[in-house]
mmCIF file of C-alpha atoms in Angstrom:
data_model
loop_
_atom_site.group_PDB
_atom_site.id
_atom_site.type_symbol
_atom_site.label_atom_id
_atom_site.label_comp_id
_atom_site.label_asym_id
_atom_site.label_seq_id
_atom_site.Cartn_x
_atom_site.Cartn_y
_atom_site.Cartn_z
ATOM 1 C CA MET A 1 -14.657 8.858 -24.748
ATOM 2 C CA ALA A 2 -10.738 7.424 -24.760
ATOM 3 C CA THR A 3 -9.843 4.976 -22.616
ATOM 4 C CA GLN A 4 -6.452 5.051 -20.941
ATOM 5 C CA ARG A 5 -4.932 1.837 -19.801
ATOM 6 C CA ILE A 6 -2.510 1.960 -16.948
ATOM 7 C CA CYS A 7 -0.681 -0.488 -15.623
ATOM 8 C CA PHE A 8 1.284 -0.458 -11.850
ATOM 9 C CA ALA A 9 2.061 -2.998 -8.982
ATOM 10 C CA GLN A 10 1.503 -2.624 -5.760
ATOM 11 C CA VAL A 11 3.993 -3.953 -2.664
ATOM 12 C CA SER A 12 4.133 -3.835 0.593
ATOM 13 C CA ASP A 13 6.083 -5.179 4.090
ATOM 14 C CA VAL A 14 9.373 -5.709 3.036
ATOM 15 C CA HIS A 15 11.249 -5.704 6.151
ATOM 16 C CA LEU A 16 14.532 -5.591 5.289
ATOM 17 C CA MET A 17 16.695 -5.993 7.963
ATOM 18 C CA PRO A 18 20.375 -6.847 8.951
ATOM 19 C CA GLU A 19 21.503 -10.441 7.776
ATOM 20 C CA THR A 20 21.801 -10.637 11.960
ATOM 21 C CA GLY A 21 18.309 -9.143 12.876
ATOM 22 C CA CYS A 22 16.118 -11.388 14.400
ATOM 23 C CA ARG A 23 13.397 -12.407 12.764
ATOM 24 C CA CYS A 24 9.715 -13.701 13.565
ATOM 25 C CA TRP A 25 9.373 -17.117 12.391
ATOM 26 C CA TRP A 26 7.144 -17.110 9.672
ATOM 27 C CA MET A 27 9.203 -14.294 7.417
ATOM 28 C CA SER A 28 11.636 -15.479 4.798
ATOM 29 C CA ASP A 29 15.175 -16.344 5.629
ATOM 30 C CA SER A 30 16.135 -13.778 3.174
ATOM 31 C CA PRO A 31 14.072 -10.680 2.870
ATOM 32 C CA ARG A 32 16.840 -9.075 0.317
ATOM 33 C CA HIS A 33 16.368 -12.574 -1.708
ATOM 34 C CA GLN A 34 12.505 -11.298 -1.490
ATOM 35 C CA LEU A 35 13.202 -7.942 -3.182
ATOM 36 C CA GLU A 36 15.445 -8.313 -5.155
ATOM 37 C CA ALA A 37 12.889 -10.795 -6.980
ATOM 38 C CA ALA A 38 10.284 -8.553 -7.066
ATOM 39 C CA VAL A 39 12.533 -5.848 -8.837
ATOM 40 C CA ALA A 40 13.638 -8.702 -11.728
ATOM 41 C CA HIS A 41 10.036 -10.262 -11.899
ATOM 42 C CA LEU A 42 8.455 -6.305 -12.046
ATOM 43 C CA ASN A 43 11.447 -5.072 -14.466
ATOM 44 C CA GLN A 44 9.380 -8.018 -16.724
ATOM 45 C CA VAL A 45 6.131 -6.180 -17.025
ATOM 46 C CA PRO A 46 4.921 -5.515 -19.857
ATOM 47 C CA ASP A 47 4.151 -1.756 -20.092
ATOM 48 C CA LEU A 48 4.322 -1.397 -16.613
ATOM 49 C CA HIS A 49 4.041 2.645 -15.496
ATOM 50 C CA PHE A 50 5.507 2.753 -11.314
ATOM 51 C CA VAL A 51 5.359 0.545 -8.011
ATOM 52 C CA VAL A 52 4.133 1.668 -5.273
ATOM 53 C CA PHE A 53 5.048 0.435 -1.926
ATOM 54 C CA THR A 54 2.986 0.474 0.662
ATOM 55 C CA GLY A 55 4.626 0.387 4.412
ATOM 56 C CA ASP A 56 7.220 -1.070 6.438
ATOM 57 C CA LEU A 57 9.897 -1.269 3.731
ATOM 58 C CA VAL A 58 12.055 -2.039 6.595
ATOM 59 C CA ASP A 59 11.815 -4.526 9.747
ATOM 60 C CA GLN A 60 14.187 -2.851 12.568
ATOM 61 C CA ALA A 61 13.521 1.288 11.276
ATOM 62 C CA ASP A 62 17.566 1.390 10.617
ATOM 63 C CA PRO A 63 19.107 4.043 8.082
ATOM 64 C CA GLN A 64 21.602 0.565 6.628
ATOM 65 C CA SER A 65 17.989 -1.442 5.778
ATOM 66 C CA PHE A 66 17.052 1.902 4.526
ATOM 67 C CA GLU A 67 19.818 2.402 2.340
ATOM 68 C CA LEU A 68 19.795 -0.975 1.536
ATOM 69 C CA PHE A 69 16.408 -0.562 0.618
ATOM 70 C CA GLN A 70 17.770 2.203 -1.701
ATOM 71 C CA GLU A 71 20.324 0.317 -3.326
ATOM 72 C CA ILE A 72 18.309 -2.668 -4.472
ATOM 73 C CA LEU A 73 16.051 -0.011 -5.927
ATOM 74 C CA ALA A 74 17.557 1.649 -8.076
ATOM 75 C CA GLN A 75 17.982 -1.414 -10.138
ATOM 76 C CA LEU A 76 13.662 -0.620 -10.227
ATOM 77 C CA ARG A 77 13.151 0.490 -14.593
ATOM 78 C CA VAL A 78 10.409 2.599 -13.213
ATOM 79 C CA PRO A 79 9.326 5.363 -11.021
ATOM 80 C CA TYR A 80 8.361 4.005 -7.244
ATOM 81 C CA TYR A 81 6.361 5.447 -5.013
ATOM 82 C CA LEU A 82 6.433 5.235 -1.167
ATOM 83 C CA SER A 83 4.119 4.842 2.151
ATOM 84 C CA LEU A 84 5.443 4.820 6.353
ATOM 85 C CA GLY A 85 4.625 1.445 7.671
ATOM 86 C CA ASN A 86 5.166 1.082 11.692
ATOM 87 C CA HIS A 87 8.412 -0.599 11.130
ATOM 88 C CA ASP A 88 9.770 2.648 9.454
ATOM 89 C CA ILE A 89 9.983 5.203 11.752
ATOM 90 C CA ASP A 90 10.186 5.898 15.674
ATOM 91 C CA THR A 91 9.135 8.849 16.891
ATOM 92 C CA LEU A 92 11.084 8.517 20.336
ATOM 93 C CA GLY A 93 14.623 9.561 19.459
ATOM 94 C CA ARG A 94 16.884 6.398 20.158
ATOM 95 C CA GLU A 95 19.630 5.926 18.577
ATOM 96 C CA GLY A 96 20.848 4.522 14.698
ATOM 97 C CA ARG A 97 16.328 4.807 14.427
ATOM 98 C CA PHE A 98 14.764 6.942 11.016
ATOM 99 C CA ASN A 99 12.759 9.409 12.578
ATOM 100 C CA ARG A 100 10.307 11.223 10.222
ATOM 101 C CA GLU A 101 12.117 13.996 9.602
ATOM 102 C CA GLN A 102 15.115 11.546 8.624
ATOM 103 C CA PHE A 103 11.958 9.302 5.810
ATOM 104 C CA ILE A 104 11.100 12.225 4.144
ATOM 105 C CA ARG A 105 14.736 13.122 3.889
ATOM 106 C CA TRP A 106 15.182 10.182 2.232
ATOM 107 C CA CYS A 107 12.568 9.543 0.380
ATOM 108 C CA GLN A 108 13.417 13.070 -1.193
ATOM 109 C CA ARG A 109 16.200 11.299 -2.511
ATOM 110 C CA GLN A 110 14.593 8.690 -4.521
ATOM 111 C CA PHE A 111 11.765 10.638 -5.893
ATOM 112 C CA PRO A 112 9.614 14.164 -5.856
ATOM 113 C CA LEU A 113 8.160 14.777 -2.296
ATOM 114 C CA PRO A 114 5.283 17.351 -2.660
ATOM 115 C CA LEU A 115 4.710 17.186 0.904
ATOM 116 C CA ALA A 116 1.347 18.096 2.548
ATOM 117 C CA PRO A 117 0.969 21.059 5.115
ATOM 118 C CA THR A 118 -0.265 18.135 8.255
ATOM 119 C CA GLY A 119 3.691 17.275 10.267
ATOM 120 C CA TYR A 120 2.578 14.094 8.964
ATOM 121 C CA VAL A 121 4.185 12.001 6.020
ATOM 122 C CA ASP A 122 1.633 12.385 3.462
ATOM 123 C CA TYR A 123 1.592 13.698 -0.116
ATOM 124 C CA SER A 124 -0.218 14.141 -3.364
ATOM 125 C CA LEU A 125 1.389 13.440 -6.860
ATOM 126 C CA SER A 126 0.659 12.783 -10.226
ATOM 127 C CA PRO A 127 2.208 10.216 -11.610
ATOM 128 C CA LEU A 128 0.130 9.932 -15.061
ATOM 129 C CA PRO A 129 -2.101 12.324 -16.289
ATOM 130 C CA GLY A 130 -5.563 11.488 -15.021
ATOM 131 C CA ILE A 131 -3.929 9.571 -12.289
ATOM 132 C CA ARG A 132 -3.385 11.484 -8.357
ATOM 133 C CA LEU A 133 -1.770 9.525 -6.355
ATOM 134 C CA ILE A 134 -2.373 10.573 -2.164
ATOM 135 C CA ALA A 135 -0.166 8.401 0.100
ATOM 136 C CA LEU A 136 -0.961 8.662 4.184
ATOM 137 C CA ASP A 137 0.521 7.927 7.116
ATOM 138 C CA ALA A 138 -0.776 6.642 9.748
ATOM 139 C CA SER A 139 1.539 5.662 11.682
ATOM 140 C CA LEU A 140 1.668 6.443 15.791
ATOM 141 C CA GLY A 141 5.229 6.453 15.046
ATOM 142 C CA GLN A 142 6.082 4.710 19.083
ATOM 143 C CA PHE A 143 7.992 1.848 17.381
ATOM 144 C CA PRO A 144 6.402 -0.358 16.080
ATOM 145 C CA LEU A 145 3.006 -0.402 17.345
ATOM 146 C CA PRO A 146 0.212 -1.044 15.308
ATOM 147 C CA GLN A 147 -2.667 0.493 15.080
ATOM 148 C CA GLY A 148 -3.067 3.327 12.629
ATOM 149 C CA VAL A 149 -4.369 6.253 12.865
ATOM 150 C CA LEU A 150 -5.657 9.617 10.960
ATOM 151 C CA ARG A 151 -5.231 13.312 12.256
ATOM 152 C CA PRO A 152 -7.901 15.934 11.899
ATOM 153 C CA SER A 153 -5.019 17.980 10.886
ATOM 154 C CA GLN A 154 -4.641 14.929 7.927
ATOM 155 C CA LEU A 155 -8.358 14.376 7.451
ATOM 156 C CA HIS A 156 -9.156 17.863 6.989
ATOM 157 C CA TRP A 157 -5.836 18.928 4.081
ATOM 158 C CA LEU A 158 -7.344 14.896 2.657
ATOM 159 C CA GLY A 159 -10.883 16.961 2.010
ATOM 160 C CA GLU A 160 -9.769 19.988 0.678
ATOM 161 C CA HIS A 161 -6.987 18.482 -1.961
ATOM 162 C CA LEU A 162 -9.806 16.359 -3.951
ATOM 163 C CA GLN A 163 -12.198 19.300 -4.179
ATOM 164 C CA ALA A 164 -9.204 20.756 -5.856
ATOM 165 C CA VAL A 165 -8.566 17.447 -7.741
ATOM 166 C CA PRO A 166 -12.405 16.710 -8.578
ATOM 167 C CA GLU A 167 -11.400 14.931 -12.516
ATOM 168 C CA GLU A 168 -8.179 12.979 -11.413
ATOM 169 C CA TRP A 169 -8.568 9.499 -10.424
ATOM 170 C CA LEU A 170 -7.381 8.601 -7.069
ATOM 171 C CA ILE A 171 -5.277 6.145 -6.183
ATOM 172 C CA LEU A 172 -4.984 6.425 -2.167
ATOM 173 C CA LEU A 173 -2.404 5.032 -0.419
ATOM 174 C CA ILE A 174 -2.449 4.250 3.384
ATOM 175 C CA HIS A 175 -0.010 1.432 5.617
ATOM 176 C CA GLN A 176 -2.546 0.173 7.789
ATOM 177 C CA PRO A 177 -6.279 -1.250 6.606
ATOM 178 C CA PRO A 178 -9.175 1.467 6.990
ATOM 179 C CA PHE A 179 -11.676 -1.223 7.524
ATOM 180 C CA ILE A 180 -14.921 0.659 6.742
ATOM 181 C CA SER A 181 -17.250 -1.096 9.348
ATOM 182 C CA PRO A 182 -17.252 -2.821 12.392
ATOM 183 C CA THR A 183 -19.648 -5.838 11.367
ATOM 184 C CA HIS A 184 -16.337 -7.123 8.917
ATOM 185 C CA MET A 185 -14.870 -10.321 10.263
ATOM 186 C CA ASP A 186 -11.629 -9.322 9.481
ATOM 187 C CA ALA A 187 -12.336 -5.965 11.112
ATOM 188 C CA VAL A 188 -12.789 -7.818 14.305
ATOM 189 C CA LEU A 189 -10.056 -10.125 14.143
ATOM 190 C CA PHE A 190 -7.126 -7.811 13.324
ATOM 191 C CA ARG A 191 -8.795 -4.620 15.151
ATOM 192 C CA LYS A 192 -5.430 -3.584 16.679
ATOM 193 C CA TYR A 193 -3.503 -3.703 12.990
ATOM 194 C CA ARG A 194 -5.774 -0.942 11.865
ATOM 195 C CA LEU A 195 -6.806 3.103 11.293
ATOM 196 C CA ARG A 196 -9.455 3.631 13.712
ATOM 197 C CA SER A 197 -13.048 3.033 13.092
ATOM 198 C CA GLU A 198 -14.309 5.959 13.455
ATOM 199 C CA GLN A 199 -11.545 7.810 10.810
ATOM 200 C CA ALA A 200 -11.906 4.526 8.577
ATOM 201 C CA ALA A 201 -15.590 6.119 8.686
ATOM 202 C CA ALA A 202 -14.488 10.038 8.236
ATOM 203 C CA LEU A 203 -11.855 8.815 4.942
ATOM 204 C CA HIS A 204 -14.469 6.574 3.416
ATOM 205 C CA THR A 205 -16.933 10.010 3.138
ATOM 206 C CA LEU A 206 -14.072 12.031 1.653
ATOM 207 C CA LEU A 207 -12.933 9.699 -0.737
ATOM 208 C CA ALA A 208 -17.017 8.785 -2.008
ATOM 209 C CA ASP A 209 -17.667 12.409 -1.784
ATOM 210 C CA HIS A 210 -14.849 12.270 -4.669
ATOM 211 C CA GLY A 211 -16.420 9.701 -6.586
ATOM 212 C CA ARG A 212 -13.236 8.935 -8.804
ATOM 213 C CA VAL A 213 -11.287 6.076 -6.933
ATOM 214 C CA VAL A 214 -9.011 3.869 -8.427
ATOM 215 C CA ALA A 215 -7.845 1.930 -5.540
ATOM 216 C CA VAL A 216 -7.548 2.042 -1.306
ATOM 217 C CA LEU A 217 -3.708 -0.085 -1.387
ATOM 218 C CA SER A 218 -2.598 -1.507 2.243
ATOM 219 C CA GLY A 219 -0.710 -4.023 3.439
ATOM 220 C CA HIS A 220 0.075 -4.647 7.192
ATOM 221 C CA LEU A 221 -1.610 -7.027 8.171
ATOM 222 C CA HIS A 222 0.197 -10.220 5.919
ATOM 223 C CA VAL A 223 -3.194 -10.953 4.180
ATOM 224 C CA PRO A 224 -4.377 -9.876 1.055
ATOM 225 C CA ARG A 225 -8.093 -8.843 1.588
ATOM 226 C CA VAL A 226 -10.359 -6.944 -1.443
ATOM 227 C CA TYR A 227 -13.503 -5.366 -0.282
ATOM 228 C CA VAL A 228 -16.123 -3.079 -1.968
ATOM 229 C CA GLN A 229 -17.788 -0.634 -0.468
ATOM 230 C CA ASP A 230 -19.909 2.626 -2.300
ATOM 231 C CA GLY A 231 -17.694 1.876 -5.375
ATOM 232 C CA ILE A 232 -14.441 2.059 -3.692
ATOM 233 C CA PRO A 233 -12.595 -1.199 -3.763
ATOM 234 C CA TYR A 234 -10.069 -1.104 -0.787
ATOM 235 C CA LEU A 235 -7.594 -4.171 -0.932
ATOM 236 C CA THR A 236 -5.234 -4.833 1.338
ATOM 237 C CA ALA A 237 -1.589 -6.383 -0.215
ATOM 238 C CA PRO A 238 -0.337 -9.910 0.010
ATOM 239 C CA PRO A 239 3.329 -9.313 1.776
ATOM 240 C CA LEU A 240 6.596 -10.171 0.355
ATOM 241 C CA VAL A 241 8.517 -11.144 3.825
ATOM 242 C CA GLY A 242 6.278 -13.606 4.030
ATOM 243 C CA PRO A 243 4.713 -15.854 5.304
ATOM 244 C CA VAL A 244 3.465 -15.979 1.484
ATOM 245 C CA SER A 245 6.049 -13.854 -1.132
ATOM 246 C CA ALA A 246 3.869 -12.366 -3.729
ATOM 247 C CA LEU A 247 2.735 -8.841 -5.116
ATOM 248 C CA ARG A 248 -0.298 -7.895 -7.001
ATOM 249 C CA VAL A 249 -0.233 -6.360 -10.332
ATOM 250 C CA PHE A 250 -2.725 -3.983 -11.734
ATOM 251 C CA GLU A 251 -4.058 -2.919 -15.136
ATOM 252 C CA LEU A 252 -6.828 0.104 -15.023
ATOM 253 C CA ASP A 253 -9.043 0.702 -18.225
ATOM 254 C CA VAL A 254 -10.448 3.855 -17.554
ATOM 255 C CA ASN A 255 -11.809 7.649 -19.077
ATOM 256 C CA PRO A 256 -13.684 10.121 -17.763
ATOM 257 C CA ARG A 257 -16.782 8.201 -16.666
ATOM 258 C CA ARG A 258 -15.818 4.953 -14.949
ATOM 259 C CA GLY A 259 -13.414 2.062 -15.953
ATOM 260 C CA ILE A 260 -11.762 -1.558 -15.096
ATOM 261 C CA LEU A 261 -9.945 -2.707 -11.554
ATOM 262 C CA ARG A 262 -8.055 -5.333 -13.217
ATOM 263 C CA TYR A 263 -5.804 -7.754 -10.710
ATOM 264 C CA HIS A 264 -3.742 -10.016 -9.762
ATOM 265 C CA TRP A 265 -0.988 -12.005 -7.047
ATOM 266 C CA VAL A 266 2.594 -12.845 -8.706
ATOM 267 C CA HIS A 267 3.133 -15.198 -6.230
ATOM 268 C CA LEU A 268 7.171 -15.636 -6.182
ATOM 269 C CA PRO A 269 10.092 -18.226 -5.060
ATOM 270 C CA GLU A 270 9.925 -18.613 -1.345
ATOM 271 C CA PRO A 271 13.799 -19.769 0.338
ATOM 272 C CA GLY A 272 12.923 -22.400 3.519
ATOM 273 C CA PRO A 273 9.608 -23.790 5.206
ATOM 274 C CA ARG A 274 6.961 -22.704 4.151
ATOM 275 C CA PRO A 275 5.324 -21.920 8.384
ATOM 276 C CA LEU A 276 1.749 -23.941 9.515
ATOM 277 C CA TRP A 277 -0.422 -21.294 8.028
ATOM 278 C CA HIS A 278 0.555 -20.775 4.495
ATOM 279 C CA GLY A 279 -2.821 -22.011 3.236
ATOM 280 C CA LEU A 280 -4.886 -20.042 5.638
ATOM 281 C CA VAL A 281 -2.942 -16.381 4.104
ATOM 282 C CA MET A 282 -2.772 -17.737 0.589
ATOM 283 C CA GLY A 283 -6.473 -16.234 -0.184
ATOM 284 C CA VAL A 284 -9.713 -17.276 -1.646
ATOM 285 C CA ARG A 285 -10.209 -17.454 -5.523
ATOM 286 C CA ARG A 286 -11.254 -13.313 -5.948
ATOM 287 C CA ASP A 287 -8.416 -12.152 -3.396
ATOM 288 C CA ARG A 288 -5.570 -13.292 -5.537
ATOM 289 C CA TRP A 289 -7.569 -11.530 -9.031
ATOM 290 C CA GLY A 290 -10.185 -10.226 -9.943
ATOM 291 C CA GLN A 291 -11.857 -7.054 -11.424
ATOM 292 C CA ILE A 292 -14.458 -4.567 -10.084
ATOM 293 C CA PRO A 293 -16.538 -2.061 -12.089
ATOM 294 C CA LEU A 294 -15.208 1.939 -11.590
ATOM 295 C CA ARG A 295 -17.324 4.622 -12.119
ATOM 296 C CA ALA A 296 -17.127 8.762 -11.617
ATOM 297 C CA LYS A 297 -19.604 10.053 -9.643
ATOM 298 C CA GLY A 298 -22.906 10.564 -11.088
ATOM 299 C CA ALA A 299 -22.274 7.829 -13.873
ATOM 300 C CA ARG A 300 -24.243 5.078 -14.552
ATOM 301 C CA SER A 301 -22.694 2.191 -13.287
ATOM 302 C CA LEU A 302 -21.764 -1.127 -14.680
ATOM 303 C CA PRO A 303 -22.465 -4.131 -13.571
ATOM 304 C CA ALA A 304 -20.205 -6.517 -11.736
ATOM 305 C CA VAL A 305 -17.767 -8.934 -13.679
ATOM 306 C CA ALA A 306 -17.625 -12.108 -13.191
ATOM 307 C CA GLN A 307 -14.352 -13.480 -11.937
#
């Protein structure tokens, strides 16, 4: 069986804002500088195929920051794809903030956006043969409520769509982490900052039935985490804006039956002093690099590889 090698990167929680914008004390002094540094680094990654951004592209849902994001990303040498974060839209109709329709139109200027018929920013596309990229909109839209939600229409569409692409390996983007079990300590600590438990369980069931999942990629927590449940890797990204500034690079070796997903952080230079909880967010070894065996449904499991 021929093995396909793919390299891609995840960037999350950029939080671009006007230079006069109000920043939290733990944020970078210049989100723009951090995004420019990320693009410069990504342009040097050998054989990079594409980049995904898992939400909170901007901080205040303002058009000026979205335009700046697009201007900076024009320098990126590979395709990129976007998912929606809770800071990216405001559905209350307040002047000077993007709603969903504006966000969709803005995305369509940058990459093909085959929207799902759900009424939300859900889409599916194939960036490379055999690879399926799906983004789900879990934002409540009342700026910037943190908890995520998936509606019945979204889960129904996803279930039907996965049946139509049974042979493709799936990368799922969703800003709010879909923690699977409330027994996870993080599910308790971040209960207001994750997908609702019953919807996370329903999502997990659909992915397990599909049986070919490369990774479920999220952001939102500003704390990196790696979980594997029933062979499905769930990874929350380190944030670009702080309290650490980092991105993840993935290397995927995959064939029709199994694969290996390797990942590591790229820690970018951070202007200004580090906040007190910088060390806590830096993560342990398994969060910063590692590799996860993948298998198609019905294929024999590979042994876990020591990190």
